[in-house]
Tab-separated table of C-alpha atoms in Angstrom:
chain	number	residue	atom	x	y	z
W	645	MET	CA	-4.700	218.843	-83.953
W	646	ILE	CA	-1.446	217.266	-82.859
W	647	ILE	CA	-1.795	218.676	-79.380
W	648	ASN	CA	-5.335	217.330	-79.067
W	649	SER	CA	-4.226	213.865	-80.159
W	650	VAL	CA	-1.448	213.793	-77.589
W	651	LEU	CA	-3.805	214.903	-74.853
W	652	ASN	CA	-6.327	212.221	-75.782
W	653	MET	CA	-3.604	209.567	-75.763
W	654	TRP	CA	-2.361	210.732	-72.382
W	655	SER	CA	-5.899	210.700	-70.980
W	656	ASN	CA	-6.468	207.114	-72.143
W	657	SER	CA	-3.095	205.984	-70.709
W	658	MET	CA	-3.897	207.469	-67.329
W	659	ASN	CA	-6.943	205.215	-67.205
W	660	ASN	CA	-4.686	202.109	-67.752
W	661	ILE	CA	-2.064	202.846	-65.030
W	662	PHE	CA	-1.332	199.807	-62.776
W	663	THR	CA	-0.164	199.786	-59.237
W	664	VAL	CA	2.877	197.617	-58.546
W	665	SER	CA	0.700	195.074	-56.744
W	666	ASP	CA	-1.818	194.960	-59.582
W	667	LEU	CA	0.918	194.488	-62.144
W	668	THR	CA	2.527	191.707	-60.110
W	669	LYS	CA	-0.823	189.925	-59.708
W	670	TYR	CA	-1.439	190.225	-63.435
W	671	ILE	CA	1.950	188.725	-64.275
W	672	LYS	CA	1.360	185.940	-61.715
W	673	GLN	CA	-1.951	185.109	-63.394
W	674	ILE	CA	-0.184	184.806	-66.724
W	675	PHE	CA	2.397	182.444	-65.198
W	676	ASP	CA	-0.279	180.385	-63.441
W	677	LYS	CA	-2.315	179.925	-66.632
W	678	ASP	CA	0.615	178.759	-68.750
W	679	PRO	CA	0.439	174.915	-68.830
W	680	LYS	CA	4.206	174.623	-69.413
W	681	LEU	CA	4.952	176.594	-66.257
W	682	VAL	CA	2.363	174.847	-64.057
W	683	SER	CA	4.118	171.478	-64.356
W	684	ILE	CA	7.731	171.680	-65.440
W	685	PHE	CA	11.089	169.881	-65.069
W	686	VAL	CA	14.136	172.140	-64.789
W	687	LYS	CA	17.727	170.853	-64.863
W	688	GLY	CA	20.579	172.797	-63.280
W	689	GLU	CA	23.207	173.055	-60.577
W	690	ILE	CA	22.277	173.866	-56.984
W	691	SER	CA	23.899	176.870	-55.292
W	692	ASN	CA	23.202	178.864	-52.125
W	693	PHE	CA	21.222	175.961	-50.680
W	694	LYS	CA	19.801	176.727	-47.241
W	695	CYS	CA	17.384	174.767	-45.088
W	696	HIS	CA	15.458	177.121	-42.800
W	697	TYR	CA	14.661	176.157	-39.192
W	698	SER	CA	11.022	175.968	-40.308
W	699	GLY	CA	11.913	173.074	-42.585
W	700	HIS	CA	11.530	175.041	-45.828
W	701	CYS	CA	14.488	174.838	-48.238
W	702	TYR	CA	15.690	177.722	-50.390
W	703	PHE	CA	18.200	177.505	-53.234
W	704	THR	CA	19.264	178.781	-56.621
W	705	LEU	CA	19.204	176.604	-59.728
W	706	LYS	CA	21.690	177.719	-62.355
W	707	ASP	CA	23.535	176.825	-65.522
W	708	VAL	CA	26.203	178.633	-67.525
W	709	GLY	CA	23.691	181.132	-68.933
W	710	SER	CA	21.192	181.957	-66.221
W	711	GLN	CA	19.711	181.162	-62.854
W	712	ILE	CA	16.364	180.910	-61.106
W	713	LYS	CA	15.355	181.008	-57.453
W	714	GLY	CA	13.755	177.915	-55.985
W	715	VAL	CA	11.896	176.957	-52.845
W	716	MET	CA	10.838	173.571	-51.473
W	717	PHE	CA	8.422	173.692	-48.578
W	718	LYS	CA	8.697	171.380	-45.575
W	719	SER	CA	5.700	169.311	-46.664
W	720	ARG	CA	7.770	168.193	-49.666
W	721	ALA	CA	11.319	168.503	-48.304
W	722	GLN	CA	10.690	166.012	-45.489
W	723	PHE	CA	10.471	163.205	-48.051
W	724	LEU	CA	13.931	163.871	-49.524
W	725	LYS	CA	16.145	160.819	-49.082
W	726	PHE	CA	19.362	162.736	-49.728
W	727	GLU	CA	20.789	166.058	-48.598
W	728	PRO	CA	21.001	168.599	-51.434
W	729	ARG	CA	24.349	170.382	-51.533
W	730	ASP	CA	25.876	173.240	-53.475
W	731	GLY	CA	27.342	172.093	-56.779
W	732	MET	CA	25.024	169.082	-57.066
W	733	LYS	CA	23.345	168.680	-60.451
W	734	VAL	CA	19.642	167.931	-60.135
W	735	VAL	CA	16.360	167.879	-62.005
W	736	ALA	CA	13.718	169.885	-60.168
W	737	TYR	CA	10.021	169.297	-60.743
W	738	GLY	CA	7.430	171.884	-59.815
W	739	GLN	CA	5.673	175.093	-60.864
W	740	ILE	CA	7.024	178.443	-62.028
W	741	THR	CA	5.086	181.288	-60.476
W	742	VAL	CA	5.605	184.751	-59.058
W	743	PHE	CA	6.358	185.593	-55.444
W	744	GLU	CA	4.194	188.709	-55.231
W	745	ARG	CA	5.983	190.356	-52.316
W	746	ASP	CA	9.311	190.574	-54.162
W	747	GLY	CA	7.859	190.631	-57.658
W	748	GLN	CA	10.188	187.757	-58.514
W	749	TYR	CA	9.385	184.560	-60.364
W	750	GLN	CA	10.711	181.348	-58.853
W	751	LEU	CA	10.391	177.588	-58.971
W	752	TYR	CA	8.102	176.091	-56.325
W	753	THR	CA	9.659	172.627	-56.134
W	754	ASP	CA	7.725	169.445	-55.396
W	755	GLN	CA	10.548	167.008	-56.086
W	756	LEU	CA	14.342	167.027	-56.493
W	757	ILE	CA	15.987	164.223	-58.438
W	758	PRO	CA	19.786	163.866	-58.705
W	759	ASP	CA	20.865	164.209	-62.297
W	760	GLY	CA	22.617	161.035	-63.481
W	761	VAL	CA	22.757	159.357	-60.000
W	762	GLY	CA	19.856	157.762	-58.165
W	763	GLU	CA	18.416	159.560	-55.155
W	764	LEU	CA	18.887	156.513	-52.932
W	765	SER	CA	22.486	156.088	-54.079
W	766	ILE	CA	23.288	159.643	-53.046
W	767	ALA	CA	21.511	159.169	-49.720
W	768	PHE	CA	23.455	155.917	-49.184
W	769	ASN	CA	26.834	157.565	-49.849
W	770	GLN	CA	26.047	160.632	-47.754
W	771	LEU	CA	24.992	158.586	-44.713
W	772	LYS	CA	27.914	156.208	-45.163
W	773	GLU	CA	30.342	159.146	-45.172
W	774	LYS	CA	28.718	160.638	-42.065
W	775	LEU	CA	28.728	157.419	-40.019
W	776	SER	CA	32.231	156.490	-41.123
W	777	ALA	CA	33.492	159.855	-39.884
W	778	GLU	CA	31.964	159.011	-36.477
W	779	GLY	CA	33.978	155.783	-36.373
W	780	LEU	CA	30.977	153.420	-36.468
W	781	PHE	CA	32.620	151.268	-39.138
W	782	ASP	CA	36.036	150.956	-37.447
W	783	ASP	CA	37.337	147.421	-36.943
W	784	SER	CA	38.549	148.358	-33.453
W	785	ARG	CA	34.967	148.541	-32.121
W	786	LYS	CA	33.780	145.243	-33.595
W	787	LYS	CA	33.070	142.451	-31.118
W	788	LYS	CA	34.238	138.841	-31.406
W	789	LEU	CA	31.782	135.983	-31.843
W	790	CYS	CA	31.741	133.240	-29.228
W	791	LEU	CA	32.722	129.726	-30.290
W	792	LEU	CA	29.645	127.971	-28.892
W	793	PRO	CA	26.659	130.298	-28.323
W	794	ARG	CA	23.988	129.364	-25.776
W	795	ALA	CA	21.275	130.640	-28.124
W	796	ILE	CA	21.097	132.566	-31.412
W	797	GLY	CA	18.758	135.496	-32.032
W	798	ILE	CA	17.305	136.025	-35.522
W	799	VAL	CA	15.824	139.329	-36.692
W	800	THR	CA	14.044	138.808	-40.006
W	801	SER	CA	10.655	138.207	-41.592
W	802	PRO	CA	8.905	135.065	-40.341
W	803	THR	CA	7.692	134.289	-43.881
W	804	GLY	CA	10.882	134.982	-45.851
W	805	ALA	CA	13.315	132.536	-47.409
W	806	ALA	CA	16.101	133.981	-45.230
W	807	LEU	CA	14.624	132.423	-42.079
W	808	ARG	CA	14.209	129.061	-43.783
W	809	ASP	CA	17.822	129.090	-44.975
W	810	ILE	CA	19.166	130.040	-41.523
W	811	VAL	CA	17.144	127.350	-39.740
W	812	THR	CA	18.100	124.663	-42.270
W	813	VAL	CA	21.830	125.348	-42.015
W	814	ALA	CA	21.767	125.828	-38.225
W	815	LYS	CA	19.948	122.556	-37.546
W	816	ARG	CA	22.268	120.679	-39.869
W	817	ARG	CA	25.392	122.067	-38.212
W	818	HIS	CA	24.314	121.937	-34.545
W	819	PRO	CA	20.703	120.998	-33.748
W	820	GLY	CA	21.289	121.499	-30.022
W	821	ILE	CA	21.644	125.307	-30.173
W	822	PRO	CA	18.294	127.137	-29.674
W	823	LEU	CA	17.183	129.646	-32.314
W	824	VAL	CA	15.087	132.606	-31.113
W	825	LEU	CA	13.127	134.523	-33.769
W	826	TYR	CA	12.096	138.153	-33.354
W	827	PRO	CA	9.720	138.626	-36.327
W	828	VAL	CA	9.917	141.961	-38.130
W	829	GLN	CA	9.082	143.528	-41.458
W	830	VAL	CA	12.202	143.771	-43.616
W	831	GLN	CA	10.969	146.419	-46.048
W	832	GLY	CA	8.546	149.290	-45.986
W	833	VAL	CA	8.046	152.312	-43.778
W	834	GLU	CA	7.611	150.360	-40.528
W	835	ALA	CA	10.582	148.027	-41.065
W	836	PRO	CA	13.385	150.214	-39.577
W	837	GLY	CA	11.503	150.815	-36.321
W	838	GLN	CA	10.714	147.122	-35.897
W	839	ILE	CA	14.329	146.083	-36.572
W	840	VAL	CA	15.596	148.613	-34.008
W	841	GLN	CA	13.062	147.361	-31.455
W	842	ALA	CA	14.132	143.739	-32.056
W	843	ILE	CA	17.843	144.501	-31.533
W	844	ARG	CA	17.130	146.445	-28.370
W	845	GLY	CA	14.810	143.694	-27.135
W	846	PHE	CA	17.489	141.007	-27.433
W	847	ASN	CA	19.992	143.291	-25.657
W	848	ARG	CA	17.540	143.961	-22.865
W	849	LEU	CA	16.713	140.282	-22.281
W	850	LYS	CA	20.324	139.079	-22.747
W	851	SER	CA	18.977	135.644	-23.700
W	852	VAL	CA	21.196	135.104	-26.764
W	853	ASP	CA	24.940	135.314	-27.408
W	854	VAL	CA	24.772	136.475	-31.035
W	855	ILE	CA	22.159	138.043	-33.335
W	856	ILE	CA	21.642	137.500	-37.065
W	857	VAL	CA	19.972	140.475	-38.766
W	858	GLY	CA	19.034	139.904	-42.381
W	859	ARG	CA	16.768	139.148	-45.287
W	860	GLY	CA	16.983	137.898	-48.847
W	861	GLY	CA	18.196	139.921	-51.795
W	862	GLY	CA	16.301	142.637	-53.604
W	863	SER	CA	16.519	146.072	-55.142
W	864	ILE	CA	18.040	149.022	-53.327
W	865	GLU	CA	14.539	150.190	-52.476
W	866	GLU	CA	13.646	146.805	-50.968
W	867	LEU	CA	16.859	146.679	-48.933
W	868	TRP	CA	16.614	150.286	-47.812
W	869	ALA	CA	15.481	149.476	-44.253
W	870	PHE	CA	19.010	148.178	-43.613
W	871	ASN	CA	20.450	151.529	-44.735
W	872	ASP	CA	18.288	153.428	-42.262
W	873	GLU	CA	20.353	155.515	-39.819
W	874	GLN	CA	18.361	154.304	-36.788
W	875	VAL	CA	19.018	150.664	-37.699
W	876	VAL	CA	22.732	151.286	-38.227
W	877	ARG	CA	23.062	153.057	-34.882
W	878	ALA	CA	21.106	150.297	-33.103
W	879	ILE	CA	23.526	147.702	-34.485
W	880	ALA	CA	26.498	149.821	-33.381
W	881	ALA	CA	25.056	150.229	-29.879
W	882	SER	CA	24.326	146.516	-29.409
W	883	HIS	CA	26.265	144.808	-26.608
W	884	ILE	CA	25.562	141.454	-28.274
W	885	PRO	CA	27.629	140.690	-31.401
W	886	ILE	CA	25.611	141.063	-34.619
W	887	VAL	CA	26.083	139.313	-37.956
W	888	SER	CA	24.469	141.043	-40.930
W	889	ALA	CA	23.000	138.804	-43.618
W	890	VAL	CA	21.300	141.159	-46.040
W	891	GLY	CA	20.807	140.270	-49.678
W	892	HIS	CA	23.114	138.277	-51.892
W	893	GLN	CA	26.874	138.419	-52.341
W	894	THR	CA	26.871	141.585	-54.487
W	895	ASP	CA	24.498	143.532	-52.231
W	896	TYR	CA	26.017	145.803	-49.555
W	897	THR	CA	24.077	147.843	-47.013
W	898	LEU	CA	25.222	150.128	-44.223
W	899	ALA	CA	24.237	147.365	-41.802
W	900	ASP	CA	27.014	145.265	-43.368
W	901	PHE	CA	29.615	147.926	-42.601
W	902	VAL	CA	28.619	148.464	-38.963
W	903	ALA	CA	27.937	144.824	-38.032
W	904	ASP	CA	30.577	142.813	-36.193
W	905	ARG	CA	30.610	140.306	-39.068
W	906	ARG	CA	29.147	140.453	-42.543
W	907	ALA	CA	27.719	137.381	-44.264
W	908	ALA	CA	27.086	137.349	-48.003
W	909	THR	CA	23.864	135.372	-47.540
W	910	PRO	CA	21.630	134.251	-44.645
W	911	SER	CA	22.917	130.698	-45.131
W	912	GLN	CA	26.495	131.883	-44.732
W	913	ALA	CA	25.482	133.782	-41.585
W	914	ALA	CA	24.274	130.537	-40.058
W	915	GLU	CA	27.555	128.855	-41.018
W	916	ILE	CA	29.508	131.663	-39.350
W	917	VAL	CA	27.474	131.679	-36.150
W	918	VAL	CA	26.617	127.995	-35.655
W	919	PRO	CA	29.593	125.675	-35.101
W	920	ASP	CA	29.560	122.331	-36.898
W	921	VAL	CA	28.915	119.694	-34.214
W	922	PHE	CA	30.922	117.110	-36.157
W	923	GLU	CA	33.857	119.495	-36.467
W	924	LEU	CA	33.579	120.221	-32.744
W	925	ASN	CA	33.683	116.518	-31.949
W	926	ARG	CA	36.714	116.050	-34.178
W	927	TYR	CA	38.368	119.051	-32.567
W	928	ILE	CA	37.649	117.720	-29.058
W	929	LYS	CA	39.038	114.310	-30.010
W	930	SER	CA	42.167	115.953	-31.410
W	931	LEU	CA	42.557	117.849	-28.131
W	932	GLN	CA	42.136	114.627	-26.178
W	933	THR	CA	44.780	112.932	-28.325
W	934	MET	CA	47.101	115.893	-27.948
W	935	LEU	CA	46.554	115.927	-24.180
W	936	ALA	CA	47.257	112.196	-23.897
W	937	ASN	CA	50.424	112.506	-25.998
W	938	ASN	CA	51.619	115.465	-23.956
W	939	MET	CA	50.949	113.619	-20.696
W	940	ARG	CA	52.860	110.550	-21.901
W	941	LEU	CA	55.761	112.739	-23.002
W	942	TYR	CA	55.715	114.591	-19.672
W	943	ILE	CA	55.674	111.345	-17.662
W	944	LYS	CA	58.520	109.967	-19.790
W	945	GLN	CA	60.583	113.104	-19.182
W	946	GLN	CA	59.910	112.997	-15.437
W	947	ARG	CA	60.863	109.308	-15.250
W	948	GLN	CA	64.090	110.086	-17.061
W	949	ALA	CA	64.799	112.883	-14.591
W	950	VAL	CA	64.153	110.502	-11.669
W	951	ARG	CA	66.535	107.928	-13.159
W	952	GLN	CA	69.202	110.586	-13.565
W	953	LEU	CA	68.766	111.587	-9.919
W	954	ARG	CA	68.807	107.961	-8.815
W	955	ASP	CA	72.046	107.282	-10.710
W	956	ASN	CA	73.766	110.365	-9.342
W	957	LYS	CA	76.824	109.548	-7.193
W	958	VAL	CA	75.291	111.512	-4.347
W	959	PHE	CA	72.926	108.564	-3.924
W	960	THR	CA	75.066	105.741	-5.347
W	961	GLN	CA	78.394	106.663	-3.674
W	962	PRO	CA	77.585	109.175	-0.949
W	963	GLU	CA	80.827	108.409	0.974
W	964	LYS	CA	82.930	109.734	-1.919
W	965	TYR	CA	80.823	112.851	-2.097
W	966	PHE	CA	81.176	113.457	1.651
W	967	ALA	CA	84.918	112.549	1.593
W	968	ASP	CA	85.568	115.289	-0.914
W	969	LYS	CA	83.544	117.703	1.163
W	970	ARG	CA	85.349	116.722	4.357
W	971	GLN	CA	88.694	117.279	2.695
W	972	PHE	CA	87.529	120.626	1.504
W	973	ILE	CA	86.327	121.518	5.026
W	974	ASP	CA	89.673	120.403	6.524
W	975	SER	CA	91.503	122.574	4.052
W	976	CYS	CA	89.299	125.507	4.938
W	977	MET	CA	89.791	124.936	8.677
W	978	GLU	CA	93.569	124.802	8.261
W	979	ARG	CA	93.578	128.069	6.350
W	980	LEU	CA	91.290	129.559	8.960
W	981	GLU	CA	93.566	128.516	11.846
W	982	GLN	CA	96.611	129.948	10.082
W	983	SER	CA	94.801	133.191	9.518
W	984	VAL	CA	93.688	133.350	13.176
W	985	ARG	CA	97.233	132.698	14.408
W	986	LYS	CA	98.606	135.445	12.208
W	987	ILE	CA	95.981	137.827	13.497
W	988	ILE	CA	96.712	136.912	17.154
W	989	VAL	CA	100.486	137.415	16.707
W	990	ALA	CA	99.926	140.758	15.047
W	991	LYS	CA	97.553	141.865	17.806
W	992	GLN	CA	99.977	140.717	20.552
W	993	HIS	CA	102.749	142.720	18.931
W	994	ASP	CA	100.534	145.776	18.788
W	995	LEU	CA	99.540	145.269	22.439
W	996	LYS	CA	103.170	145.080	23.561
W	997	ILE	CA	104.066	148.308	21.775
W	998	ASN	CA	101.025	150.118	23.194
W	999	THR	CA	101.809	148.804	26.711
W	1000	GLU	CA	105.344	150.163	26.550
W	1001	LYS	CA	104.023	153.491	25.388
W	1002	LEU	CA	101.572	153.600	28.282
W	1003	ALA	CA	104.317	152.662	30.777
W	1004	VAL	CA	106.376	155.622	29.678
W	1005	LEU	CA	103.444	157.928	30.149
W	1006	ASN	CA	102.269	156.371	33.457
W	1007	PRO	CA	102.798	158.854	36.370
W	1008	LEU	CA	103.299	155.962	38.794
W	1009	ALA	CA	106.517	155.093	36.997
W	1010	VAL	CA	107.877	158.572	37.899
W	1011	LEU	CA	106.982	158.000	41.540
W	1012	SER	CA	109.040	154.808	41.582
W	1013	ARG	CA	112.159	156.921	41.030
W	1014	GLY	CA	111.646	158.813	44.345
W	1015	TYR	CA	109.258	161.507	43.267
W	1016	SER	CA	105.933	162.198	44.954
W	1017	LEU	CA	102.639	163.829	44.029
W	1018	VAL	CA	101.161	166.482	46.309
W	1019	ARG	CA	97.429	167.286	46.210
W	1020	THR	CA	95.088	169.327	48.268
W	1021	MET	CA	92.338	167.492	50.097
W	1022	GLU	CA	90.056	168.615	47.270
W	1023	GLY	CA	92.214	166.706	44.801
W	1024	GLN	CA	93.964	169.711	43.213
W	1025	VAL	CA	97.605	169.016	42.293
W	1026	VAL	CA	100.023	171.339	44.078
W	1027	THR	CA	102.923	172.528	41.920
W	1028	ALA	CA	103.933	175.741	43.763
W	1029	THR	CA	104.126	176.968	47.356
W	1030	SER	CA	101.861	179.832	46.448
W	1031	GLN	CA	99.016	177.319	46.137
W	1032	VAL	CA	99.141	176.397	49.858
W	1033	GLU	CA	98.901	178.147	53.146
W	1034	THR	CA	100.347	177.459	56.570
W	1035	GLY	CA	98.216	174.995	58.488
W	1036	GLN	CA	96.665	173.560	55.280
W	1037	GLN	CA	96.358	169.804	55.123
W	1038	LEU	CA	97.780	168.127	52.042
W	1039	GLU	CA	97.946	164.617	50.644
W	1040	VAL	CA	101.311	163.258	49.484
W	1041	ILE	CA	101.239	160.280	47.138
W	1042	LEU	CA	104.394	158.135	47.133
W	1043	HIS	CA	105.410	155.180	44.988
W	1044	GLN	CA	104.078	152.977	47.701
W	1045	GLY	CA	101.326	154.490	49.828
W	1046	ARG	CA	100.288	158.050	50.647
W	1047	LEU	CA	100.709	160.569	53.496
W	1048	ASN	CA	98.501	163.260	54.984
W	1049	VAL	CA	100.698	166.207	56.051
W	1050	LEU	CA	100.089	169.561	57.648
W	1051	VAL	CA	101.915	172.604	56.271
W	1052	SER	CA	103.845	174.286	59.109
W	1053	GLN	CA	105.555	176.801	56.895
W	1054	ALA	CA	105.251	177.548	53.166
W	1055	GLY	CA	108.760	177.896	51.785
W	1056	GLU	CA	109.884	179.824	48.747
W	1057	ASP	CA	109.646	178.595	45.181
W	1058	ILE	CA	112.827	176.761	44.195
W	1059	HIS	CA	112.914	178.998	41.133
W	1060	GLY	CA	113.013	182.018	43.492
W	1061	LYS	CA	109.597	183.185	42.663
């Protein structure tokens, strides 16, 4: 009986055997039918985050007790305003289901929300850190504003209060400076592209000397166009100085950090850019007064210098000036003559000594004592009889005159040689 029961049980179990695929599909159906798992919020810390080249994002969501795999497909990930990073605490919204190939349940994520910090705030800080590392916010690259611009470009909404404030202040301060409006949307999806196009348009035309880019205040979502990376880079690349005028005093955007000057309000931007015509007139008058005073002082100083020259004894008593100089010249001439005489005496003494030395060495002086100099006709001095032959013609030089002689007989050397 027992054996039969076991066999029957075994036979029934064999009829209920699942393949791995069938079992996985069955479990997936259970997950997909559970209303809690179809639409669920899960809070945890991101780890092993990876964005595939396809645009799909894969990550693990964990806490101290467990973890779950997550995936966010490109169709959803492209709308993320911040970059998820490992260690970031988030709330993920989506559906828990089974990935049949691996037999693993995971969270198919439709939305990621930073836990405790707004999504836009994280995106703002991440982009700010990135652009700051590139040096886009450095003071060294900021351009100076000109004192008196030929024309002022305005990039803002044509219907906003910001334009009205800028025009009112500009016309009050200097009505003669032209204002050129490039109308754009200042919020919404199309706003960043229009702002970039406006900045590039002014740079291409080169018709203005400074650009005001701004709008009135609002929430971070309303001001987000001025945190767009394309807008920030367009401001940084502008050859024309740009003044940002976004929001009110407490509102800061990335456009404020990259702009050459930041104004707390659009009205303040106009005050920064447009010089006060009355202040300019006062400044010009002060320059004129300063110039006149400096000219008077300069003329006074030059007149005093002329008087000093006129009163100099060179002009008032030139004979005394020249008398002193003549006396000085006479003194110099006297010293010069004394020096020349001393030099002449010394040279005459030297000449006498050298003359006496030359007289001693002069061969003509020897001839004056009765000696003579005998030379061959070729000019060779004869000092021995062996140098001549009988019948050879010689020249004999005396103290006074010379003789040509013919050797009749060569005698012996007086030394017996």
